[in-house]
mmCIF file of C-alpha atoms and ligand atoms in Angstrom:
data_model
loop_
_atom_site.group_PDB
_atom_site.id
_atom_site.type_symbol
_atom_site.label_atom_id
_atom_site.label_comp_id
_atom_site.label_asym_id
_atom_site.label_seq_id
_atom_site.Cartn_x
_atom_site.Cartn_y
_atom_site.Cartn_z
ATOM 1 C CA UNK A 1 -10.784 0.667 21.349
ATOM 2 C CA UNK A 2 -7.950 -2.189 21.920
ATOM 3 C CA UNK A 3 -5.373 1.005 20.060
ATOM 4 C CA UNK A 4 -6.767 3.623 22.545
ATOM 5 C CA UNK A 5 -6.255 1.392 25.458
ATOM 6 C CA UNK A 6 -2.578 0.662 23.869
ATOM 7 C CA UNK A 7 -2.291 4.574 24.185
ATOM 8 C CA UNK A 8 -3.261 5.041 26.938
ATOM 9 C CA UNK A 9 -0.817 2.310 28.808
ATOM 10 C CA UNK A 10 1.908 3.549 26.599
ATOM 11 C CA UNK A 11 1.063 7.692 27.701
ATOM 12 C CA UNK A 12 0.718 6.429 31.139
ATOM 13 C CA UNK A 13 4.429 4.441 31.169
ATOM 14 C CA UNK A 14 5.646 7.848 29.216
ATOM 15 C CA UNK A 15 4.907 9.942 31.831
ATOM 16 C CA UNK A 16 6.108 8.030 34.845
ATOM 17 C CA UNK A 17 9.453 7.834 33.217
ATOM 18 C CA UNK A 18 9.353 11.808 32.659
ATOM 19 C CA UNK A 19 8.734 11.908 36.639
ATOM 20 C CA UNK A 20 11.270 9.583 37.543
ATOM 21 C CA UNK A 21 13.632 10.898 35.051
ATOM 22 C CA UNK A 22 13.387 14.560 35.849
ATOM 23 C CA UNK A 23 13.301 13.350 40.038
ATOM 24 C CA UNK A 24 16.692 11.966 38.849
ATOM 25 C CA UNK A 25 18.409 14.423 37.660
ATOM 26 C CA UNK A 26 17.408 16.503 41.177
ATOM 27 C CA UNK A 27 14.488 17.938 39.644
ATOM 28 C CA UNK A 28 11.973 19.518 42.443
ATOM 29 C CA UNK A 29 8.990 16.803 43.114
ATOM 30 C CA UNK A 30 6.382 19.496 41.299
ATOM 31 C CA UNK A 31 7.933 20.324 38.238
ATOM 32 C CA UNK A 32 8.517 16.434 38.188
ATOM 33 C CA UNK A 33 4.371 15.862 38.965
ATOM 34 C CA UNK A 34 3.225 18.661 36.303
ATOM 35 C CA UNK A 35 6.020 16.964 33.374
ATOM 36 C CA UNK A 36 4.037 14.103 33.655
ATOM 37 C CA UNK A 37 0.785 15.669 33.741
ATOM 38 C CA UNK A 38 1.628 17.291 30.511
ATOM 39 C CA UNK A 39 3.195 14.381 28.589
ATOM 40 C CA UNK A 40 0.487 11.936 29.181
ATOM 41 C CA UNK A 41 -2.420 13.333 27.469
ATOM 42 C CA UNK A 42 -0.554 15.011 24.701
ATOM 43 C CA UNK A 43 0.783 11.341 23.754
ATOM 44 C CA UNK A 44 -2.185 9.911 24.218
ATOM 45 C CA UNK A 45 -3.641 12.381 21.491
ATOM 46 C CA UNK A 46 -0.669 11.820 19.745
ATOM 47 C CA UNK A 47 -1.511 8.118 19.642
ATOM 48 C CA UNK A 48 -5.068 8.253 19.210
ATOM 49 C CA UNK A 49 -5.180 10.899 16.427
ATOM 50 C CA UNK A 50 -5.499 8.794 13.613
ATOM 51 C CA UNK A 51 -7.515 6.375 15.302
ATOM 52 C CA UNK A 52 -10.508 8.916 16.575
ATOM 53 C CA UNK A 53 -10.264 10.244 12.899
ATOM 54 C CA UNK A 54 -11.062 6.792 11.478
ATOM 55 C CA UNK A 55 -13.546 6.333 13.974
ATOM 56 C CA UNK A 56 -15.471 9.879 12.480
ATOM 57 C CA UNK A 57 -14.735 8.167 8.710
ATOM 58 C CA UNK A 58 -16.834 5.243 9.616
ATOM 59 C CA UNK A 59 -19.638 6.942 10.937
ATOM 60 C CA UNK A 60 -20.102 8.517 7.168
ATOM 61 C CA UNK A 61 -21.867 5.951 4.520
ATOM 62 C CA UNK A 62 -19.487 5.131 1.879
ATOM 63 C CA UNK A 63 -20.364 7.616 -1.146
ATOM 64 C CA UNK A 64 -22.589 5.679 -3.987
ATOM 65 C CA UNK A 65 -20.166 6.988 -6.970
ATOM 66 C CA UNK A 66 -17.544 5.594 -4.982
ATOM 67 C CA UNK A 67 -19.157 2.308 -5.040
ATOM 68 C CA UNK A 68 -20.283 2.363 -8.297
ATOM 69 C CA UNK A 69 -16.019 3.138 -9.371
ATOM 70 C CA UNK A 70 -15.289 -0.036 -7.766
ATOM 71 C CA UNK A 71 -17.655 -2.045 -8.934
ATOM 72 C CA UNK A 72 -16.893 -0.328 -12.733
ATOM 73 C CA UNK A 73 -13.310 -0.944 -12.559
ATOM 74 C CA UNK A 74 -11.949 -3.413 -9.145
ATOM 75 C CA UNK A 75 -11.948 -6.971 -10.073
ATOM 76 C CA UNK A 76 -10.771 -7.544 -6.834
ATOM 77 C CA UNK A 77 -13.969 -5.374 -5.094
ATOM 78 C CA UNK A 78 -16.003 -7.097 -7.596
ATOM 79 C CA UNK A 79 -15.580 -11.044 -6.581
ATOM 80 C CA UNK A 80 -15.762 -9.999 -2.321
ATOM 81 C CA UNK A 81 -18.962 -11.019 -0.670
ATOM 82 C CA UNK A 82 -20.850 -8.172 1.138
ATOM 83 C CA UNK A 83 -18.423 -8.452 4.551
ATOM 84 C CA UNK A 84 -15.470 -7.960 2.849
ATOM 85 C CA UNK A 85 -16.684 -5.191 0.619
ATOM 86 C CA UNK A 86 -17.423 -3.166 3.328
ATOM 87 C CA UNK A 87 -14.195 -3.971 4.814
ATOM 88 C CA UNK A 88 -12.573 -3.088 1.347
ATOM 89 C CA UNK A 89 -14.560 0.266 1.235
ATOM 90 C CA UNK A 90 -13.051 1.112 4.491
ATOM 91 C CA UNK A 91 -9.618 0.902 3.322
ATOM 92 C CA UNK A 92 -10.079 2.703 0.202
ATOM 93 C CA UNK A 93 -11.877 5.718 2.124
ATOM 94 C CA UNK A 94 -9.002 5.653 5.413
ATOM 95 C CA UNK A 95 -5.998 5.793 2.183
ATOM 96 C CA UNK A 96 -7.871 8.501 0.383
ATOM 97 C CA UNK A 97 -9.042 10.760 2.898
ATOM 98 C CA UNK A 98 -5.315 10.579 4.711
ATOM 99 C CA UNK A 99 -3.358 11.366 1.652
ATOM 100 C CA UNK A 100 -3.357 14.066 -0.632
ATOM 101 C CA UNK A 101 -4.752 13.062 -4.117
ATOM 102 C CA UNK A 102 -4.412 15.947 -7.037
ATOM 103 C CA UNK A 103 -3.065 16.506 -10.620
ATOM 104 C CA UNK A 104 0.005 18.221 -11.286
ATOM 105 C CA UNK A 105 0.274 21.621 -9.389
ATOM 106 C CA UNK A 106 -2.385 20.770 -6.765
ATOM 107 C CA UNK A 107 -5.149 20.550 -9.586
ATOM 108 C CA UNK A 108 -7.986 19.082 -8.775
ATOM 109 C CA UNK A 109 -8.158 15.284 -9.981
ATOM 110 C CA UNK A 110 -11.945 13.620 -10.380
ATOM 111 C CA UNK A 111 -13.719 11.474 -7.475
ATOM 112 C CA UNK A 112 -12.838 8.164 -9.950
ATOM 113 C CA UNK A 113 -8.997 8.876 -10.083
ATOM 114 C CA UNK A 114 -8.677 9.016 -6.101
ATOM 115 C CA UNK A 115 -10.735 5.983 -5.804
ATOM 116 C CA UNK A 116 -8.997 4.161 -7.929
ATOM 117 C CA UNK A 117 -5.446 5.086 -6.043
ATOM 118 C CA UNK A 118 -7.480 4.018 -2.882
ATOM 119 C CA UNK A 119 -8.533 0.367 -4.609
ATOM 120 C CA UNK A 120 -4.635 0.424 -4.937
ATOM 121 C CA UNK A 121 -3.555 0.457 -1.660
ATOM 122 C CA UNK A 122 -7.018 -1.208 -0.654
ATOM 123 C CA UNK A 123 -5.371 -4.309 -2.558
ATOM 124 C CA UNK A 124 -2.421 -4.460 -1.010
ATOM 125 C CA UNK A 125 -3.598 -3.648 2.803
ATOM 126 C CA UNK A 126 -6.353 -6.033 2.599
ATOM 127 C CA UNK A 127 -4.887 -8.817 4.162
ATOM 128 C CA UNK A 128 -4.042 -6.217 7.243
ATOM 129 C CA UNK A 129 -7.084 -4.459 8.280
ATOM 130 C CA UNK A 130 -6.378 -0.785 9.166
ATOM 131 C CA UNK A 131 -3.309 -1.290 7.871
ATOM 132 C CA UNK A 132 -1.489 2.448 8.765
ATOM 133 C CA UNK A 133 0.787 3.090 6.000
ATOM 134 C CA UNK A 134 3.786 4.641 7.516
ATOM 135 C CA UNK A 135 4.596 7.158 4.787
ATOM 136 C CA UNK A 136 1.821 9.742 4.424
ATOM 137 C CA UNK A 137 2.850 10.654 1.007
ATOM 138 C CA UNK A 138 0.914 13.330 -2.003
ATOM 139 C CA UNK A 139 0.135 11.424 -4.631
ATOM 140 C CA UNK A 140 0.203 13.318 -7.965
ATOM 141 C CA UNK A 141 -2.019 11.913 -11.332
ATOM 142 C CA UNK A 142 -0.545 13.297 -14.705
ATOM 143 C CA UNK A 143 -3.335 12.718 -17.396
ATOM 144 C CA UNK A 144 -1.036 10.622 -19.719
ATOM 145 C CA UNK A 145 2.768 9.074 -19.560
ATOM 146 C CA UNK A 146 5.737 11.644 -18.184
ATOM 147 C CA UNK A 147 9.323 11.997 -19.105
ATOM 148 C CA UNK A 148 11.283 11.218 -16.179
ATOM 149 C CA UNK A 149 13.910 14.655 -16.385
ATOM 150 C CA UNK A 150 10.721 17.600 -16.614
ATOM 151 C CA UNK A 151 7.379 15.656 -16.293
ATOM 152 C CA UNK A 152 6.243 16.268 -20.158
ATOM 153 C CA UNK A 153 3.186 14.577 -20.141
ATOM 154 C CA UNK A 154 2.539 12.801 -23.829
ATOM 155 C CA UNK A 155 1.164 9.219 -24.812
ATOM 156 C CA UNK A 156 4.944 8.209 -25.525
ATOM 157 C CA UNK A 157 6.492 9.445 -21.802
ATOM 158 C CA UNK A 158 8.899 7.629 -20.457
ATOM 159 C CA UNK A 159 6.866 6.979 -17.265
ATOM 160 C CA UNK A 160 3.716 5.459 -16.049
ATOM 161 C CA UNK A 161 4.547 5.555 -12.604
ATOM 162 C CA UNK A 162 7.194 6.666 -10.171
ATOM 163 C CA UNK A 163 8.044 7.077 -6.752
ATOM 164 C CA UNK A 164 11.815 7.780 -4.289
ATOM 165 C CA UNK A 165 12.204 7.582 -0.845
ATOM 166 C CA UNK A 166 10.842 10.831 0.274
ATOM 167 C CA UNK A 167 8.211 13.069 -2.105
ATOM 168 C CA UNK A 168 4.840 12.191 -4.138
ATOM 169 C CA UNK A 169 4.203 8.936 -5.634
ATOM 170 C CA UNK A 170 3.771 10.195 -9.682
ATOM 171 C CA UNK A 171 1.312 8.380 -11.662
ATOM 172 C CA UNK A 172 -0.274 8.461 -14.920
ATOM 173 C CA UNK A 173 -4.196 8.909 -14.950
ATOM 174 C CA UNK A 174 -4.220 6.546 -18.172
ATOM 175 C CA UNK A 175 -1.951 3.805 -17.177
ATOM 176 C CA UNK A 176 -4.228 3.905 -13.721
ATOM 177 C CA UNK A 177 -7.568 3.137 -15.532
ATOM 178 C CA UNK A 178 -5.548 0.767 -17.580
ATOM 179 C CA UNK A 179 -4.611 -1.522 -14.932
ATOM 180 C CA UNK A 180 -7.612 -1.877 -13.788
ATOM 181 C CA UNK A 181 -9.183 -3.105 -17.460
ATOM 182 C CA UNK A 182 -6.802 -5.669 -17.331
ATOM 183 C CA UNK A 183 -3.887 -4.387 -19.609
ATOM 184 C CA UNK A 184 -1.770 -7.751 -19.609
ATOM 185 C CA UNK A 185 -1.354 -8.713 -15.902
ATOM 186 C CA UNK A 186 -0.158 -4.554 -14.687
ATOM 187 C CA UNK A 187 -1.226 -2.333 -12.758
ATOM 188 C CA UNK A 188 1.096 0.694 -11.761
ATOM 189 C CA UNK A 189 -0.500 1.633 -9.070
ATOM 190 C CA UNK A 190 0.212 -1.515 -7.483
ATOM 191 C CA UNK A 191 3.303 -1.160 -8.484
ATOM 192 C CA UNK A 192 4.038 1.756 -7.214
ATOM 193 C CA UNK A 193 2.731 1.548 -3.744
ATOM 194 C CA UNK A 194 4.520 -1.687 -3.621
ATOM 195 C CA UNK A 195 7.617 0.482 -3.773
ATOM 196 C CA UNK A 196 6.296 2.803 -1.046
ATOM 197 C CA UNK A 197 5.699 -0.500 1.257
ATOM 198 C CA UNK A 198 9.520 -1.212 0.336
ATOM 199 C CA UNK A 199 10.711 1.973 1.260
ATOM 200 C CA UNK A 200 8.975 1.722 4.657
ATOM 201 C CA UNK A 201 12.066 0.322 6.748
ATOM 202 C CA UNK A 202 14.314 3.210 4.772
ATOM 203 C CA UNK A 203 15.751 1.941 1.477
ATOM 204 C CA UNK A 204 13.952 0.097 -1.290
ATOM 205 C CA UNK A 205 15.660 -3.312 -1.307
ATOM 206 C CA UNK A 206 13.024 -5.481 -2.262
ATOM 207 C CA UNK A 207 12.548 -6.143 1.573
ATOM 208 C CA UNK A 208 9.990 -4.404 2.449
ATOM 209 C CA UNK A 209 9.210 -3.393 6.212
ATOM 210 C CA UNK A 210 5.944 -5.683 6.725
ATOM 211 C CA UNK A 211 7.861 -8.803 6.013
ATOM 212 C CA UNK A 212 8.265 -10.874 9.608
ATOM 213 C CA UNK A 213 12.021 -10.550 9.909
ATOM 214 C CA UNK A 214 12.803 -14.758 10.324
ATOM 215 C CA UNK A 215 11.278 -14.470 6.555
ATOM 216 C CA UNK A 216 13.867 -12.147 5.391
ATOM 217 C CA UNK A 217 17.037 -14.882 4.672
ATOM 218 C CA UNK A 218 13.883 -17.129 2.932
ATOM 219 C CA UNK A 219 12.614 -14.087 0.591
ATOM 220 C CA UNK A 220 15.787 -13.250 -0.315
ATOM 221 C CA UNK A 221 16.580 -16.879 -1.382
ATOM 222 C CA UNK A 222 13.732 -17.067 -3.552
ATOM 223 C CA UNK A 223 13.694 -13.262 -5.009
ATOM 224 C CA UNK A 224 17.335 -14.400 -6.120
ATOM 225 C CA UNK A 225 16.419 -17.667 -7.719
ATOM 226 C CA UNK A 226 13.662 -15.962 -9.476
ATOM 227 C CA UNK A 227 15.093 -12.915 -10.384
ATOM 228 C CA UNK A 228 17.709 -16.058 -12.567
ATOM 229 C CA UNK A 229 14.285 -17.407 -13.632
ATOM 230 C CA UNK A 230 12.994 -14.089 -15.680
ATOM 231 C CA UNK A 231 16.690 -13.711 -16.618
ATOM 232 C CA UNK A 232 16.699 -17.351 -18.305
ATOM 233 C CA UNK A 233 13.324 -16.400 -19.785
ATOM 234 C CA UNK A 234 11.803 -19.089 -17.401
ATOM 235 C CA UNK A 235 9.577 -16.887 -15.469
ATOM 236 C CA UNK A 236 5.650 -15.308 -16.139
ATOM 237 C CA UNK A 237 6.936 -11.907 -14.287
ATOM 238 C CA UNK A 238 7.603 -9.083 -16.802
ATOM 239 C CA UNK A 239 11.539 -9.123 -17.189
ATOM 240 C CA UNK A 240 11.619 -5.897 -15.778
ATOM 241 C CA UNK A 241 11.723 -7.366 -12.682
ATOM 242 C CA UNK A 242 14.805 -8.734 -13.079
ATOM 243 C CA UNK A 243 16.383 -4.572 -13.382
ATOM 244 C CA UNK A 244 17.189 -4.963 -9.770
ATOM 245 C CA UNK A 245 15.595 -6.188 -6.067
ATOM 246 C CA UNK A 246 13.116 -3.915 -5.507
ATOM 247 C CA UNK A 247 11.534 -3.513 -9.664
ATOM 248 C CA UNK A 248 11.620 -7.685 -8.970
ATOM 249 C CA UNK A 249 9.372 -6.636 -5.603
ATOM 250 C CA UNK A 250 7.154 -4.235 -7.664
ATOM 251 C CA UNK A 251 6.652 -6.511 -10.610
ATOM 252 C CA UNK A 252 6.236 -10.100 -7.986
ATOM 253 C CA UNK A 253 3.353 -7.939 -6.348
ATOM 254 C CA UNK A 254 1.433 -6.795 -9.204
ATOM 255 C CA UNK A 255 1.653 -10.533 -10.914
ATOM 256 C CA UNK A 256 0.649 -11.722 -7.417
ATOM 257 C CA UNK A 257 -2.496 -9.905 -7.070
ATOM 258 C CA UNK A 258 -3.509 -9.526 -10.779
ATOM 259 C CA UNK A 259 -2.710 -13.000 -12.160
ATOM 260 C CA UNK A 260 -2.955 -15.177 -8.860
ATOM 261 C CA UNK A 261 -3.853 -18.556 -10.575
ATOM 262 C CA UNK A 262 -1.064 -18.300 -13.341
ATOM 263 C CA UNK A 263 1.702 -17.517 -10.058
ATOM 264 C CA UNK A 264 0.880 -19.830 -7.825
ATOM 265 C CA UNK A 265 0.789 -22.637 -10.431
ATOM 266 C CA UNK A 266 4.291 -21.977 -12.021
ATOM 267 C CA UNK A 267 5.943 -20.273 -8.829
ATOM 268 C CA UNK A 268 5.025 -21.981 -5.848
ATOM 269 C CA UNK A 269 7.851 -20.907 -3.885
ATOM 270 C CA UNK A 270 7.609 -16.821 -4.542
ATOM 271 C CA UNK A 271 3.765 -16.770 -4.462
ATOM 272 C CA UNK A 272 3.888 -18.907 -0.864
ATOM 273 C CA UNK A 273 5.873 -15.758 0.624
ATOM 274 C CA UNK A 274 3.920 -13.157 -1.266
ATOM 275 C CA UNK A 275 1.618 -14.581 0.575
ATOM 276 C CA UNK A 276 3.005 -14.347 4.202
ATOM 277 C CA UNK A 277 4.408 -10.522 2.947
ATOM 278 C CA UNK A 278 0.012 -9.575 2.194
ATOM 279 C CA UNK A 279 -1.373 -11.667 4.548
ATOM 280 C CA UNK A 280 -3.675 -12.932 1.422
ATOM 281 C CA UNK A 281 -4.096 -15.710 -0.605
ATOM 282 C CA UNK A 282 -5.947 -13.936 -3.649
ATOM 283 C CA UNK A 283 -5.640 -17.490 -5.696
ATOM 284 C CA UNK A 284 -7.266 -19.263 -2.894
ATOM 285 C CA UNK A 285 -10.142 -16.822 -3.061
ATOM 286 C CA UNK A 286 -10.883 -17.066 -7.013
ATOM 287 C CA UNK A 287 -11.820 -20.512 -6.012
ATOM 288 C CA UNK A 288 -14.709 -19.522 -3.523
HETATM 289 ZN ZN1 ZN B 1 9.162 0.255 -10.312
#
């Protein structure tokens, strides 16, 4: 309600400055009047779109074999008291009925794959409720590992995950269900949205768009000291995180929300502004 009201100020400003822009330029008062007529409500749909389609998502009960994916595979899901599950469900069902979830050319891909890419970006939006991602993006689930130069799919691909600034995010079906089962501390699809949420404000940096910007000189501090850390082999992240800023991103956030405890005891410092970059404190919570 508070976003359609937000619309409808912003539709409302829109089209007084289409009036007063076109009266400007010596426009005639009625084409001026029936501009602004016309831009209002089309921004206002514009605005709202998303917002009245959520609405219609909520009114649905949240499928049973859904649930019973989550409770199967999502740690995370599985420790939230009833509140937050539904709150959880919400997310997963907004991020997999907005994006386009299928195996390689547009093959269908089963109900427990897509949920599990929604527990994914579930995770990571929890701390933001509603969060919008940006960057509608396909998301395409090979059965196995890929080669990186013509997607051959066999247990020794290069690949378990991958994602640019524009396209699908590329993941393996395998490595997926793996992360979830608790394959030492990863989880590429995580990972890989992690990237996505870095390439939100244009280039994947390791800064990623939701960060306040007075954080930005602070993150960068501490990515840099412990990027030296896994280079010094004095760190718990996966040294691939030292390849460059944003694999250090990708790798912090999947440590950060698989193995909170073991983070925030030997890296303060980086799991305090993972923290302020999810809005979550998933170490806190294991206490409860
Ligand atoms: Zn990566």
């Amino acid at each position: 309600v508070l976003n359609a009201a937000l619309a409808a100020v912003a539709a409302g400003i829109a089209s007084a400055v289409v009036a007063l822009g076109l009266a400007g330029v010596g426009t005639s008062l009625e084409t001026s009047i029936v501009a602004a007529v016309i831009t209002a409500p089309a921004l206002f749909l514009f605005l709202t779109r998303r917002n009245l389609r959520r609405i219609a998502i909520d009114r649905a009960p949240f499928p049973d074999a859904w649930r019973r994916v989550l409770e199967d595979y999502v740690a995370y899901y599985r420790r939230l008291g009833p509140h937050d599950r539904d709150r959880f469900e919400r997310e997963v069902r907004y991020f997999v009925l907005e994006h386009v979830i299928t195996g390689p050319r547009g093959r269908e891909v089963s109900e427990e794959l897509r949920v599990l890419v929604g527990a994914c970006a579930a995770i990571l939006a929890f701390g933001r409720p509603g969060y919008a991602w940006n960057q509608i993006r396909d998301v395409v689930i090979h059965d196995d590992a890929f080669d990186a130069d013509d997607y051959a799919v066999h247990s020794h691909g290069e690949l378990l995950g991958q994602v640019g600034a524009q396209g699908p995010i590329v993941l393996s079906a395998r490595s997926l269900r793996g992360g979830f089962l608790g394959l030492e501390g990863h989880n590429v699809g995580v990972h890989e949205l992690a990237h996505v949420l870095d390439f939100d404000d244009g280039r994947a940096d390791g800064v990623p768009g939701i960060l306040p910007w007075r954080e930005v000189d602070g993150w960068l501090r501490v990515l840099h000291d412990e990027v030296r850390k896994i280079e010094e082999h004095q760190s718990v992240l996966d040294g691939y995180g030292a390849k460059n800023e944003a694999e250090f991103f990708a790798v912090a956030t999947e440590t950060f929300f698989e193995r909170p405890n073991l983070l925030r005891e030997k890296h303060p410092e980086l799991y305090a502004m993972l923290s302020k970059v999810y809005g979550q404190d998933p170490a806190q919570e294991l206490l409860h």
